[in-house]
Amino acid sequence: QVQLVESGGGLVQAGGSLRLSCAASGRTFSSLNMGWFRQAPGREREFVAAICRTVASTSYATSVKGRFTVSRDYAKNSVYLQMNSLKPEDTAVYYCAASPDGRNWLLRSGYDYWGQGTQVTVSS
């Protein structure tokens, strides 16, 4: 079992930045591929970014590429999402998720564990 706790959401003006954090516990962090997803009201939960367990690969949704950066810290069992140049359309609840080794970490279906989510609101 894996427990995930997100933090760092909030209200920011368009063009601003936020850094989301996700602390993982309950399983060896180095065995987990980690991802970020988001869900806006009335919309499906969508993939934002992910980083594989070896840090050798990352992946981003087209809508955030060049603005968001995903990273992880093995010493702190944490994954981060640095969000720059935020837009009103980035407003959503952001979820951290964990995909065990051997699953497809590029697909939502590959994630078995989810955090409770943190709200990000970008005002225009």
PDB file of C-alpha atoms in Angstrom:
ATOM      1  CA  GLN A   1       0.000   0.000   0.000  1.00  0.00           C
ATOM      2  CA  VAL A   2       1.139   3.537  -0.773  1.00  0.00           C
ATOM      3  CA  GLN A   3      -0.010   6.742   0.884  1.00  0.00           C
ATOM      4  CA  LEU A   4       0.310  10.013  -1.022  1.00  0.00           C
ATOM      5  CA  VAL A   5      -0.157  13.484   0.417  1.00  0.00           C
ATOM      6  CA  GLU A   6      -0.126  16.549  -1.837  1.00  0.00           C
ATOM      7  CA  SER A   7       0.513  20.125  -0.810  1.00  0.00           C
ATOM      8  CA  GLY A   8       1.295  23.474  -2.387  1.00  0.00           C
ATOM      9  CA  GLY A   9      -1.915  24.346  -4.174  1.00  0.00           C
ATOM     10  CA  GLY A  10      -3.515  27.754  -3.958  1.00  0.00           C
ATOM     11  CA  LEU A  11      -4.699  30.842  -5.777  1.00  0.00           C
ATOM     12  CA  VAL A  12      -2.348  32.576  -8.195  1.00  0.00           C
ATOM     13  CA  GLN A  13      -2.679  35.150 -10.935  1.00  0.00           C
ATOM     14  CA  ALA A  14      -2.162  34.254 -14.562  1.00  0.00           C
ATOM     15  CA  GLY A  15       1.525  34.209 -15.395  1.00  0.00           C
ATOM     16  CA  GLY A  16       2.465  33.227 -11.876  1.00  0.00           C
ATOM     17  CA  SER A  17       4.058  30.074 -10.485  1.00  0.00           C
ATOM     18  CA  LEU A  18       3.271  27.352  -7.974  1.00  0.00           C
ATOM     19  CA  ARG A  19       5.159  24.298  -6.797  1.00  0.00           C
ATOM     20  CA  LEU A  20       3.198  21.212  -5.828  1.00  0.00           C
ATOM     21  CA  SER A  21       4.698  18.590  -3.559  1.00  0.00           C
ATOM     22  CA  CYS A  22       3.693  14.995  -2.943  1.00  0.00           C
ATOM     23  CA  ALA A  23       5.060  12.937  -0.072  1.00  0.00           C
ATOM     24  CA  ALA A  24       4.929   9.163  -0.482  1.00  0.00           C
ATOM     25  CA  SER A  25       5.037   6.482   2.189  1.00  0.00           C
ATOM     26  CA  GLY A  26       4.310   2.807   2.638  1.00  0.00           C
ATOM     27  CA  ARG A  27       6.412   1.345  -0.149  1.00  0.00           C
ATOM     28  CA  THR A  28       9.940   1.693  -1.469  1.00  0.00           C
ATOM     29  CA  PHE A  29       9.859   5.015  -3.270  1.00  0.00           C
ATOM     30  CA  SER A  30      12.476   3.960  -5.804  1.00  0.00           C
ATOM     31  CA  SER A  31      10.165   1.197  -7.046  1.00  0.00           C
ATOM     32  CA  LEU A  32       7.435   3.658  -8.011  1.00  0.00           C
ATOM     33  CA  ASN A  33       6.887   5.642 -11.160  1.00  0.00           C
ATOM     34  CA  MET A  34       5.161   8.886 -10.195  1.00  0.00           C
ATOM     35  CA  GLY A  35       2.634  11.016 -12.011  1.00  0.00           C
ATOM     36  CA  TRP A  36       0.536  14.149 -11.757  1.00  0.00           C
ATOM     37  CA  PHE A  37      -3.023  14.385 -13.032  1.00  0.00           C
ATOM     38  CA  ARG A  38      -5.636  17.099 -12.847  1.00  0.00           C
ATOM     39  CA  GLN A  39      -9.402  17.356 -12.969  1.00  0.00           C
ATOM     40  CA  ALA A  40     -11.365  20.494 -13.706  1.00  0.00           C
ATOM     41  CA  PRO A  41     -15.102  20.765 -12.866  1.00  0.00           C
ATOM     42  CA  GLY A  42     -17.193  18.795 -15.338  1.00  0.00           C
ATOM     43  CA  ARG A  43     -14.172  17.267 -17.037  1.00  0.00           C
ATOM     44  CA  GLU A  44     -12.371  13.946 -16.994  1.00  0.00           C
ATOM     45  CA  ARG A  45      -9.215  13.529 -14.971  1.00  0.00           C
ATOM     46  CA  GLU A  46      -6.302  14.097 -17.332  1.00  0.00           C
ATOM     47  CA  PHE A  47      -2.613  13.329 -17.395  1.00  0.00           C
ATOM     48  CA  VAL A  48      -0.275  16.237 -16.679  1.00  0.00           C
ATOM     49  CA  ALA A  49       3.238  14.866 -16.168  1.00  0.00           C
ATOM     50  CA  ALA A  50       5.112  11.798 -14.983  1.00  0.00           C
ATOM     51  CA  ILE A  51       8.592  10.709 -14.036  1.00  0.00           C
ATOM     52  CA  CYS A  52       9.847   7.153 -14.097  1.00  0.00           C
ATOM     53  CA  ARG A  53      11.390   5.496 -11.076  1.00  0.00           C
ATOM     54  CA  THR A  54      14.928   5.810 -12.438  1.00  0.00           C
ATOM     55  CA  VAL A  55      14.494   9.517 -13.336  1.00  0.00           C
ATOM     56  CA  ALA A  56      15.744   8.582 -16.773  1.00  0.00           C
ATOM     57  CA  SER A  57      12.485   9.584 -18.417  1.00  0.00           C
ATOM     58  CA  THR A  58       9.787  12.167 -17.995  1.00  0.00           C
ATOM     59  CA  SER A  59       6.599  12.799 -19.922  1.00  0.00           C
ATOM     60  CA  TYR A  60       4.336  15.832 -20.227  1.00  0.00           C
ATOM     61  CA  ALA A  61       0.945  16.644 -21.634  1.00  0.00           C
ATOM     62  CA  THR A  62       1.196  18.889 -24.671  1.00  0.00           C
ATOM     63  CA  SER A  63      -0.736  21.628 -22.871  1.00  0.00           C
ATOM     64  CA  VAL A  64       1.905  21.995 -20.139  1.00  0.00           C
ATOM     65  CA  LYS A  65       5.123  21.155 -21.967  1.00  0.00           C
ATOM     66  CA  GLY A  66       7.674  23.920 -21.551  1.00  0.00           C
ATOM     67  CA  ARG A  67       5.821  25.414 -18.558  1.00  0.00           C
ATOM     68  CA  PHE A  68       5.707  22.562 -16.020  1.00  0.00           C
ATOM     69  CA  THR A  69       8.575  20.462 -14.685  1.00  0.00           C
ATOM     70  CA  VAL A  70       8.285  17.211 -12.759  1.00  0.00           C
ATOM     71  CA  SER A  71      11.058  16.060 -10.438  1.00  0.00           C
ATOM     72  CA  ARG A  72      11.606  13.711  -7.512  1.00  0.00           C
ATOM     73  CA  ASP A  73      13.773  13.557  -4.405  1.00  0.00           C
ATOM     74  CA  TYR A  74      14.595  10.037  -3.215  1.00  0.00           C
ATOM     75  CA  ALA A  75      15.948  11.257   0.122  1.00  0.00           C
ATOM     76  CA  LYS A  76      12.591  12.890   0.890  1.00  0.00           C
ATOM     77  CA  ASN A  77      10.370  10.272  -0.801  1.00  0.00           C
ATOM     78  CA  SER A  78       8.755  13.130  -2.652  1.00  0.00           C
ATOM     79  CA  VAL A  79       7.774  14.193  -6.123  1.00  0.00           C
ATOM     80  CA  TYR A  80       7.265  17.774  -7.246  1.00  0.00           C
ATOM     81  CA  LEU A  81       5.511  19.681  -9.986  1.00  0.00           C
ATOM     82  CA  GLN A  82       6.898  23.124 -10.704  1.00  0.00           C
ATOM     83  CA  MET A  83       4.278  25.103 -12.607  1.00  0.00           C
ATOM     84  CA  ASN A  84       5.307  28.325 -14.338  1.00  0.00           C
ATOM     85  CA  SER A  85       3.468  30.718 -16.640  1.00  0.00           C
ATOM     86  CA  LEU A  86       0.168  29.518 -15.256  1.00  0.00           C
ATOM     87  CA  LYS A  87      -3.004  30.088 -17.240  1.00  0.00           C
ATOM     88  CA  PRO A  88      -6.656  30.187 -16.141  1.00  0.00           C
ATOM     89  CA  GLU A  89      -7.192  26.898 -17.989  1.00  0.00           C
ATOM     90  CA  ASP A  90      -4.729  25.247 -15.593  1.00  0.00           C
ATOM     91  CA  THR A  91      -7.334  25.644 -12.838  1.00  0.00           C
ATOM     92  CA  ALA A  92      -8.155  22.195 -11.467  1.00  0.00           C
ATOM     93  CA  VAL A  93      -7.670  19.801  -8.598  1.00  0.00           C
ATOM     94  CA  TYR A  94      -4.224  18.280  -9.010  1.00  0.00           C
ATOM     95  CA  TYR A  95      -3.597  14.689  -7.973  1.00  0.00           C
ATOM     96  CA  CYS A  96      -0.374  12.866  -7.297  1.00  0.00           C
ATOM     97  CA  ALA A  97      -0.351   9.198  -8.282  1.00  0.00           C
ATOM     98  CA  ALA A  98       1.966   6.207  -8.033  1.00  0.00           C
ATOM     99  CA  SER A  99       2.480   3.457 -10.575  1.00  0.00           C
ATOM    100  CA  PRO A 100       4.278   0.315  -9.374  1.00  0.00           C
ATOM    101  CA  ASP A 101       7.205  -0.944 -11.409  1.00  0.00           C
ATOM    102  CA  GLY A 102       6.017  -3.022 -14.343  1.00  0.00           C
ATOM    103  CA  ARG A 103       2.893  -1.014 -14.984  1.00  0.00           C
ATOM    104  CA  ASN A 104       2.500   1.453 -17.830  1.00  0.00           C
ATOM    105  CA  TRP A 105       3.240   4.796 -16.169  1.00  0.00           C
ATOM    106  CA  LEU A 106       2.242   6.708 -19.281  1.00  0.00           C
ATOM    107  CA  LEU A 107      -1.397   5.695 -18.901  1.00  0.00           C
ATOM    108  CA  ARG A 108      -3.870   6.629 -16.199  1.00  0.00           C
ATOM    109  CA  SER A 109      -4.796   2.939 -15.899  1.00  0.00           C
ATOM    110  CA  GLY A 110      -1.216   2.193 -14.811  1.00  0.00           C
ATOM    111  CA  TYR A 111      -1.629   4.087 -11.535  1.00  0.00           C
ATOM    112  CA  ASP A 112      -2.833   2.193  -8.493  1.00  0.00           C
ATOM    113  CA  TYR A 113      -2.436   4.801  -5.762  1.00  0.00           C
ATOM    114  CA  TRP A 114      -3.798   8.346  -5.594  1.00  0.00           C
ATOM    115  CA  GLY A 115      -3.535  11.297  -3.265  1.00  0.00           C
ATOM    116  CA  GLN A 116      -6.493  13.340  -2.062  1.00  0.00           C
ATOM    117  CA  GLY A 117      -5.765  16.208  -4.440  1.00  0.00           C
ATOM    118  CA  THR A 118      -4.868  19.865  -4.031  1.00  0.00           C
ATOM    119  CA  GLN A 119      -6.752  22.784  -5.583  1.00  0.00           C
ATOM    120  CA  VAL A 120      -4.982  25.106  -8.001  1.00  0.00           C
ATOM    121  CA  THR A 121      -6.869  28.216  -9.078  1.00  0.00           C
ATOM    122  CA  VAL A 122      -5.448  30.627 -11.645  1.00  0.00           C
ATOM    123  CA  SER A 123      -7.190  33.978 -11.931  1.00  0.00           C
ATOM    124  CA  SER A 124      -7.158  36.039 -15.106  1.00  0.00           C
TER     125      SER A 124
END
